[in-house]
mmCIF file of C-alpha atoms and ligand atoms in Angstrom:
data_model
loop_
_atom_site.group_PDB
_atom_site.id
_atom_site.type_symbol
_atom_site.label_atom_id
_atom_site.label_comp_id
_atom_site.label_asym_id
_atom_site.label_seq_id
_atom_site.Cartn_x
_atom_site.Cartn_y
_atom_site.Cartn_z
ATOM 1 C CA UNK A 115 26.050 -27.294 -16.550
ATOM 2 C CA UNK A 116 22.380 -26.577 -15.801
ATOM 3 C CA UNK A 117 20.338 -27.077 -12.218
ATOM 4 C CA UNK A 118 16.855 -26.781 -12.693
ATOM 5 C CA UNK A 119 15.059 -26.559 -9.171
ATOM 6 C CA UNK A 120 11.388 -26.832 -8.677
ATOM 7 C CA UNK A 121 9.091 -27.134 -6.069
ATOM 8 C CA UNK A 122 6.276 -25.046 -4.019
ATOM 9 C CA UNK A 123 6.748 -21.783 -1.945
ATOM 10 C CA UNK A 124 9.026 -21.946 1.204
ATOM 11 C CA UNK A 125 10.262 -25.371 -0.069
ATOM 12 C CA UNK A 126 13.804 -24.023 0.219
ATOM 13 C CA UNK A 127 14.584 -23.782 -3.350
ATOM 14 C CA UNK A 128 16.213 -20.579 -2.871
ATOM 15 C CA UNK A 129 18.647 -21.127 -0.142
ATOM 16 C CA UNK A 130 19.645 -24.324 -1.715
ATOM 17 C CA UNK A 131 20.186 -22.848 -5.675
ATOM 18 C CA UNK A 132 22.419 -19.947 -4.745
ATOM 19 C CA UNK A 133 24.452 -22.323 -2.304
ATOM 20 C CA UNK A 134 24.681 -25.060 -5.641
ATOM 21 C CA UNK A 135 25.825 -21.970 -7.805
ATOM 22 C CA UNK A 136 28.607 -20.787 -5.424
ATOM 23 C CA UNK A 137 29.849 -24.173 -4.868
ATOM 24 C CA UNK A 138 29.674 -25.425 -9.000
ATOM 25 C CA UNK A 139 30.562 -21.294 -10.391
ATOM 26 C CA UNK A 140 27.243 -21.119 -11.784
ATOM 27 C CA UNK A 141 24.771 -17.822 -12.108
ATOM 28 C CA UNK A 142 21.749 -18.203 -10.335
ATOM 29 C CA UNK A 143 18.347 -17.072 -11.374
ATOM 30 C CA UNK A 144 15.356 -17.057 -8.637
ATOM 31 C CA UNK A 145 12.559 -17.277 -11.768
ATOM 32 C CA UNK A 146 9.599 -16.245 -8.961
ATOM 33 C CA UNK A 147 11.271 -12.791 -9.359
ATOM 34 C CA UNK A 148 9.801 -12.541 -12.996
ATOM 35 C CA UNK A 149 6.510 -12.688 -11.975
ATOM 36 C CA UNK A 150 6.698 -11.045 -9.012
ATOM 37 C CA UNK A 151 7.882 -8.014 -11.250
ATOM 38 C CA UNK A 152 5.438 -7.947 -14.001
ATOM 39 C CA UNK A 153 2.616 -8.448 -10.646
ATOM 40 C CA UNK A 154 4.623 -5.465 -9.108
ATOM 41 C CA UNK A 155 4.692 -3.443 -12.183
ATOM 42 C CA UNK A 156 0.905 -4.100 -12.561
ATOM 43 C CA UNK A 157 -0.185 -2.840 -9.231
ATOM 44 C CA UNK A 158 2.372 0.283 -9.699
ATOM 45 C CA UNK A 159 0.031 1.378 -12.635
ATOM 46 C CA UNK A 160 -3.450 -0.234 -10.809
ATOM 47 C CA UNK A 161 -4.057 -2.746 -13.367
ATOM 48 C CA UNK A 162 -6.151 -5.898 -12.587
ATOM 49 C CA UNK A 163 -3.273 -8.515 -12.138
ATOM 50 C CA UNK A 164 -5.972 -11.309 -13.221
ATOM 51 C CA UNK A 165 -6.283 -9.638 -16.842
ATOM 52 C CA UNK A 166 -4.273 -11.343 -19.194
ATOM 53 C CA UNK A 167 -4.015 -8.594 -21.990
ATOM 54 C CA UNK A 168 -2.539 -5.978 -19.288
ATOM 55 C CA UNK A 169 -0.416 -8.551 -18.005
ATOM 56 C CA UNK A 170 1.518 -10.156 -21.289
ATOM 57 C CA UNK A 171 1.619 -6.320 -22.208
ATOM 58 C CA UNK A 172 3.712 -5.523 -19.328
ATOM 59 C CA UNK A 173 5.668 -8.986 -19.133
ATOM 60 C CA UNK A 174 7.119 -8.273 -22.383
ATOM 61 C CA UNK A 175 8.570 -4.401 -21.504
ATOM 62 C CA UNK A 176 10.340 -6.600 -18.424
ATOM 63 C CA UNK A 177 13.793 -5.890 -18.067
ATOM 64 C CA UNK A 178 16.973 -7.451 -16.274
ATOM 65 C CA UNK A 179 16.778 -4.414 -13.734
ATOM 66 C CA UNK A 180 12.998 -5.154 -13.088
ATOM 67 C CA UNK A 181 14.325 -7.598 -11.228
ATOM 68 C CA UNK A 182 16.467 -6.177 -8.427
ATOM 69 C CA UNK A 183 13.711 -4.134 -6.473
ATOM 70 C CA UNK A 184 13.648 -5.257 -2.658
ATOM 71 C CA UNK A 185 9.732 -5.198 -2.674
ATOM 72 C CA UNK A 186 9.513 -8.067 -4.832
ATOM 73 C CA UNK A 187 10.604 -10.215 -1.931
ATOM 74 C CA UNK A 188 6.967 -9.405 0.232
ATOM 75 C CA UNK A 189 3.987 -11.740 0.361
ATOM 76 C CA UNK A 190 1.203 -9.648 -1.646
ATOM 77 C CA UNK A 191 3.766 -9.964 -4.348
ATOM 78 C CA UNK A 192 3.624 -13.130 -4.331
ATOM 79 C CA UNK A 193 -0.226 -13.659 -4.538
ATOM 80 C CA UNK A 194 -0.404 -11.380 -7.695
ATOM 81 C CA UNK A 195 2.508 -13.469 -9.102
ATOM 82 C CA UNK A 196 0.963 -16.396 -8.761
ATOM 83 C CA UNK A 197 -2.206 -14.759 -10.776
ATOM 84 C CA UNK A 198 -0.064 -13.604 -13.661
ATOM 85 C CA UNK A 199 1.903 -16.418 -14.020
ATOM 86 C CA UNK A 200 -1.418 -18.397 -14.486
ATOM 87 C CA UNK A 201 -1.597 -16.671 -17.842
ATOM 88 C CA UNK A 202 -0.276 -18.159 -20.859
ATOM 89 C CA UNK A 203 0.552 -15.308 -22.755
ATOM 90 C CA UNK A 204 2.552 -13.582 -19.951
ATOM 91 C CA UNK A 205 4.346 -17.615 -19.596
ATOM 92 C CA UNK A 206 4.801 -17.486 -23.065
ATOM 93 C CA UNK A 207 6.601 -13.565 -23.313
ATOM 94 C CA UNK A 208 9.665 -14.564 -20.643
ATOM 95 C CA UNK A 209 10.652 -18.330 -21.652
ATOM 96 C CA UNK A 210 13.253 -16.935 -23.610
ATOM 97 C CA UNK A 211 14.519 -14.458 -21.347
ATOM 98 C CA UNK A 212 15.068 -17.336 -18.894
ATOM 99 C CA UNK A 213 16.277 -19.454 -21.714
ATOM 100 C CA UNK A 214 19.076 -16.831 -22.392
ATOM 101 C CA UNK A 215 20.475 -16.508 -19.037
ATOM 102 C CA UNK A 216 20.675 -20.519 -19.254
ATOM 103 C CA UNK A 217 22.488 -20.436 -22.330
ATOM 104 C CA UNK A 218 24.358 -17.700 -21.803
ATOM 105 C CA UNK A 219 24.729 -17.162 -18.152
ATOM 106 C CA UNK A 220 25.963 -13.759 -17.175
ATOM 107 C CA UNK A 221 29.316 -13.027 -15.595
ATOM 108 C CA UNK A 222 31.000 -15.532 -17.836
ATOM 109 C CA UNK A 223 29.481 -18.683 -15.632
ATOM 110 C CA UNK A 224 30.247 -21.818 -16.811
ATOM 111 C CA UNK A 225 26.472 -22.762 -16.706
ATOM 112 C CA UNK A 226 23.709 -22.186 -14.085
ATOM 113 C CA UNK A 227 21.134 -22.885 -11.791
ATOM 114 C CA UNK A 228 17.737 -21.885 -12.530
ATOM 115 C CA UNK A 229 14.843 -21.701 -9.769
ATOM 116 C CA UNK A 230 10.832 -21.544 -10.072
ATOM 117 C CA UNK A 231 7.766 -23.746 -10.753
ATOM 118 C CA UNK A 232 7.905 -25.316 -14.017
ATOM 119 C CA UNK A 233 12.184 -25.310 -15.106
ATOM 120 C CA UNK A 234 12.731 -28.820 -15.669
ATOM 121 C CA UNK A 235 9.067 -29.294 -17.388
ATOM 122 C CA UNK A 236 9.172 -26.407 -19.721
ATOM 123 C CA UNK A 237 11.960 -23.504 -19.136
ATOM 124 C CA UNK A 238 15.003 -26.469 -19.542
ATOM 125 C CA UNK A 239 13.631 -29.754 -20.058
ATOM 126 C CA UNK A 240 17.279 -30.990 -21.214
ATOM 127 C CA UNK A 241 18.594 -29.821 -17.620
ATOM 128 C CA UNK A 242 21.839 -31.811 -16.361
ATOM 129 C CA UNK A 243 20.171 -31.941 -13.077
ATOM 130 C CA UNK A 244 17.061 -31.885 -12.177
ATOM 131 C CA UNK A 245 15.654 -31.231 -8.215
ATOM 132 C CA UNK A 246 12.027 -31.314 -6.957
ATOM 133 C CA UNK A 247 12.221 -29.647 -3.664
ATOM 134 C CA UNK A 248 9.184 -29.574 -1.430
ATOM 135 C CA UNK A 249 8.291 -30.060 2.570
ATOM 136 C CA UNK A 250 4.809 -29.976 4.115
ATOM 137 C CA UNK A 251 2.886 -27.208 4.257
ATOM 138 C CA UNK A 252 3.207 -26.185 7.549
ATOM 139 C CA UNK A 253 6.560 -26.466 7.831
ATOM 140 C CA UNK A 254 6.903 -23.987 4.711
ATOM 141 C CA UNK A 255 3.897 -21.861 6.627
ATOM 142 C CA UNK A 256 6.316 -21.855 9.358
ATOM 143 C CA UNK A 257 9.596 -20.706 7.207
ATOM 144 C CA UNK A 258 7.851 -17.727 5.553
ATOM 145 C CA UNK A 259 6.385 -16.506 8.801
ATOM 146 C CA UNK A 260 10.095 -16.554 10.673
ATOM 147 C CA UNK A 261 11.449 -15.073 7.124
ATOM 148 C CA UNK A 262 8.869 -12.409 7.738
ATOM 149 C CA UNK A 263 9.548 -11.772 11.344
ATOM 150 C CA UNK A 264 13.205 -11.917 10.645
ATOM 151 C CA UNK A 265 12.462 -9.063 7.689
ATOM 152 C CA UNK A 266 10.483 -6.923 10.646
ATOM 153 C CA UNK A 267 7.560 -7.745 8.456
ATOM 154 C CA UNK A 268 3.894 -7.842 10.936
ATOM 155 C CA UNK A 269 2.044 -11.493 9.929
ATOM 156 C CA UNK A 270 -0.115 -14.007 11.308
ATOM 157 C CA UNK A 271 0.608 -17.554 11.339
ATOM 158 C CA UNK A 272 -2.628 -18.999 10.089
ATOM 159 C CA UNK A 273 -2.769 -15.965 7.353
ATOM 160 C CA UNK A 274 0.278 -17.322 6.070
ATOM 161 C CA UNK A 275 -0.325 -20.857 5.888
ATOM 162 C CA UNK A 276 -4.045 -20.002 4.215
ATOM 163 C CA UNK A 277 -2.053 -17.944 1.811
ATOM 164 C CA UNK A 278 0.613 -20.268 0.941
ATOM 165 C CA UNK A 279 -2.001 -23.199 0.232
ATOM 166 C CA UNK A 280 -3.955 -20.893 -2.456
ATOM 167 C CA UNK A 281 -1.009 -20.371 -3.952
ATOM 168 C CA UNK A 282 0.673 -23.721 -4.331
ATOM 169 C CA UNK A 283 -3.565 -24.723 -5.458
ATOM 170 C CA UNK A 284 -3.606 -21.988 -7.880
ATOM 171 C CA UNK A 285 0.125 -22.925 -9.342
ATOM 172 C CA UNK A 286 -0.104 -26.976 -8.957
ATOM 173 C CA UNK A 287 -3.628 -26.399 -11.186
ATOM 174 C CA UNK A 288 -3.483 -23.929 -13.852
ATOM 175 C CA UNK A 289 -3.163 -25.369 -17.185
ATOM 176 C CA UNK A 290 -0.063 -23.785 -18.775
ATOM 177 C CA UNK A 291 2.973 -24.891 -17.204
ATOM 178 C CA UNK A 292 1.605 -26.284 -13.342
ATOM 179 C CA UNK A 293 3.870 -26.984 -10.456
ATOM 180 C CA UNK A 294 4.818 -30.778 -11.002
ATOM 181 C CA UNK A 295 8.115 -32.544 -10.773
ATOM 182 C CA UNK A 296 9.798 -33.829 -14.023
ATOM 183 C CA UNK A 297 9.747 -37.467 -14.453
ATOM 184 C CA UNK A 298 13.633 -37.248 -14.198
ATOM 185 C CA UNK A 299 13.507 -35.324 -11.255
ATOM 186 C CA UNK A 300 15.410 -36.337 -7.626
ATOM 187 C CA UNK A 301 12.711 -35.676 -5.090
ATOM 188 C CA UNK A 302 14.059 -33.561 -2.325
ATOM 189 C CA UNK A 303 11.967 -33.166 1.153
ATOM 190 C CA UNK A 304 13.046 -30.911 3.311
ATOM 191 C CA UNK A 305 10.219 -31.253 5.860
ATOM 192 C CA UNK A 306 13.343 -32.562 8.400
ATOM 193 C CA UNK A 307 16.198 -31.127 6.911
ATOM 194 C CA UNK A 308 18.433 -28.242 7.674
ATOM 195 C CA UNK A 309 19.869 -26.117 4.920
ATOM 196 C CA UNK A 310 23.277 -28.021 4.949
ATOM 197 C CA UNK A 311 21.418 -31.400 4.652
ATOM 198 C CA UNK A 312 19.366 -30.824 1.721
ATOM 199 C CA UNK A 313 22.943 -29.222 0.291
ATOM 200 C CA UNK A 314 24.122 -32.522 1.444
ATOM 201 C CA UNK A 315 21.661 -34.529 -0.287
ATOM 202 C CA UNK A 316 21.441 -32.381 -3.964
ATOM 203 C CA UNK A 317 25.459 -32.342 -3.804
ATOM 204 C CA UNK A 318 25.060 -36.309 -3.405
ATOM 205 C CA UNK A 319 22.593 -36.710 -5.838
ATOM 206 C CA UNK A 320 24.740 -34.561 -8.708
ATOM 207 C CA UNK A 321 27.767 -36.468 -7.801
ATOM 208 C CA UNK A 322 26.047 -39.617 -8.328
ATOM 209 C CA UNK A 323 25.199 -38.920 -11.817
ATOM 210 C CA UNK A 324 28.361 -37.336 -12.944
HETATM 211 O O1 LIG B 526 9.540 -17.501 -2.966
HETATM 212 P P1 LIG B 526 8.317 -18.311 -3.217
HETATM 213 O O2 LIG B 526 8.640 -19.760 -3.425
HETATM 214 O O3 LIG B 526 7.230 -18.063 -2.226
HETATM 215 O O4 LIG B 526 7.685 -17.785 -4.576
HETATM 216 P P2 LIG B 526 8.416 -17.460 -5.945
HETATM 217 O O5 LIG B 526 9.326 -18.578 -6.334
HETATM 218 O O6 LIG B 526 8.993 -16.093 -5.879
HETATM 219 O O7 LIG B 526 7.185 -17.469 -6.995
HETATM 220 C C1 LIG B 526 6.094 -16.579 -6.894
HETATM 221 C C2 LIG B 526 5.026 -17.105 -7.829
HETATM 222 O O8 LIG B 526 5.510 -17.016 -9.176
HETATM 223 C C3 LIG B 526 4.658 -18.573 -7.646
HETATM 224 O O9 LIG B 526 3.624 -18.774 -6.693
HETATM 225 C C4 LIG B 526 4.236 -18.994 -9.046
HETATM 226 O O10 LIG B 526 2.882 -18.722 -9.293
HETATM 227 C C5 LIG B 526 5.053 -18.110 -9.955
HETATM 228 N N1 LIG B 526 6.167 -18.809 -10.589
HETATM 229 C C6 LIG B 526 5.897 -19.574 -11.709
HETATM 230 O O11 LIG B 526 4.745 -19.725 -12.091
HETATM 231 N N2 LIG B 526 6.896 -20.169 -12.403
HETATM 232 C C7 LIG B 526 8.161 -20.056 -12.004
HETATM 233 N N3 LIG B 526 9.126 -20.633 -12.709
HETATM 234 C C8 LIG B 526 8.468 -19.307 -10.837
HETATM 235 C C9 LIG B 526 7.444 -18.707 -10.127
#
């Protein structure tokens, strides 16, 4: 069984895909980490994250491990993510890594859920499942920030929300791979739910195809 999950920062996608996992026995892979690495691994040796040699050079030495640093999870990660990820090559060098862990999910899952931009367009077009989770931009703007705060990270409100809408431009319009649903995707806004009702809702939706 595969979950592809797609949708824009602070959409939720996160919260809901490791819930889905638990609940089905599936592995779950958070896909933004990728890119967050090879960004993360690029600013560890001061290369230009925007320079697409350096970058499909360093997204094909990623690893597994890469993927378990802490930092990953801050907000100037994410901007340089969203600048490599642009980049076809770099695209191009981690499909299969992420079409591995679908078709042979670690830990002896019985399938899993996958989470990023661009799963059920590209990564696993053949998904079982396919969710498009989004929620207005302010109400995302207002996630991150509380995430932040929660994490005892210092931010501003209106920093975040500018930030957020670059990114979901700068992902929504590159040409390789942009943020847009599937056509076979269920369309999940969160803008008024809680975690447990967008659980709710995807568990629903599954059940109804099944
Ligand atoms: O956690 P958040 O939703 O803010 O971001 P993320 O999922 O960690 O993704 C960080 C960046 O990686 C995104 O802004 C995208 O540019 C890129 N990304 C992508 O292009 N394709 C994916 N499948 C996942 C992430």
């Amino acid at each position: 069984m595969i979950i592809a999950i797609d949708g824009p920062a602070a959409a939720g996608k996160g919260t809901l895909g490791r819930r889905l996992a638990e609940h089905f026995g599936l592995a779950y892979l958070d896909t933004g980490l990728i890119y967050r690495a090879i960004a993360s691994k690029m600013s560890q040796r001061d290369l230009d994250p925007a320079d697409p040699e350096a970058a499909a050079a360093v997204a094909r030495t990623l690893s597994a491990e890469d993927l378990e640093d802490p930092a990953l999870r801050g907000d100037e990660a994410a901007q340089a993510a969203s600048q490599v990820a642009a980049i076809p090559d770099v695209r191009a060098a981690v499909l299969d890594f992420q079409r591995d862990f679908a078709a042979h999910p670690p830990g002896g899952a019985r399938g899993a859920v996958l989470d990023g931009r661009d799963i059920g367009t590209v990564v696993c077009p053949g998904a079982d499942h396919k969710l498009f989770v989004t929620a207005d931009l302010e109400a995302r703007a207002t996630r991150r920030f509380q995430e932040l705060r929660e994490r005892g990270v210092e931010s501003i409100y209106a920093r975040v929300l500018e930030d957020m809408a670059e990114r979901d431009a700068r992902d929504s319009q590159r040409e390789v791979a942009p943020l847009v649903p599937a056509i076979d995707a269920f369309m999940l806004d969160t803008t008024e739910l809680e975690a447990d009702a967008a659980f709710a809702a995807a568990l629903k939706f599954i059940a109804s195809r099944c």
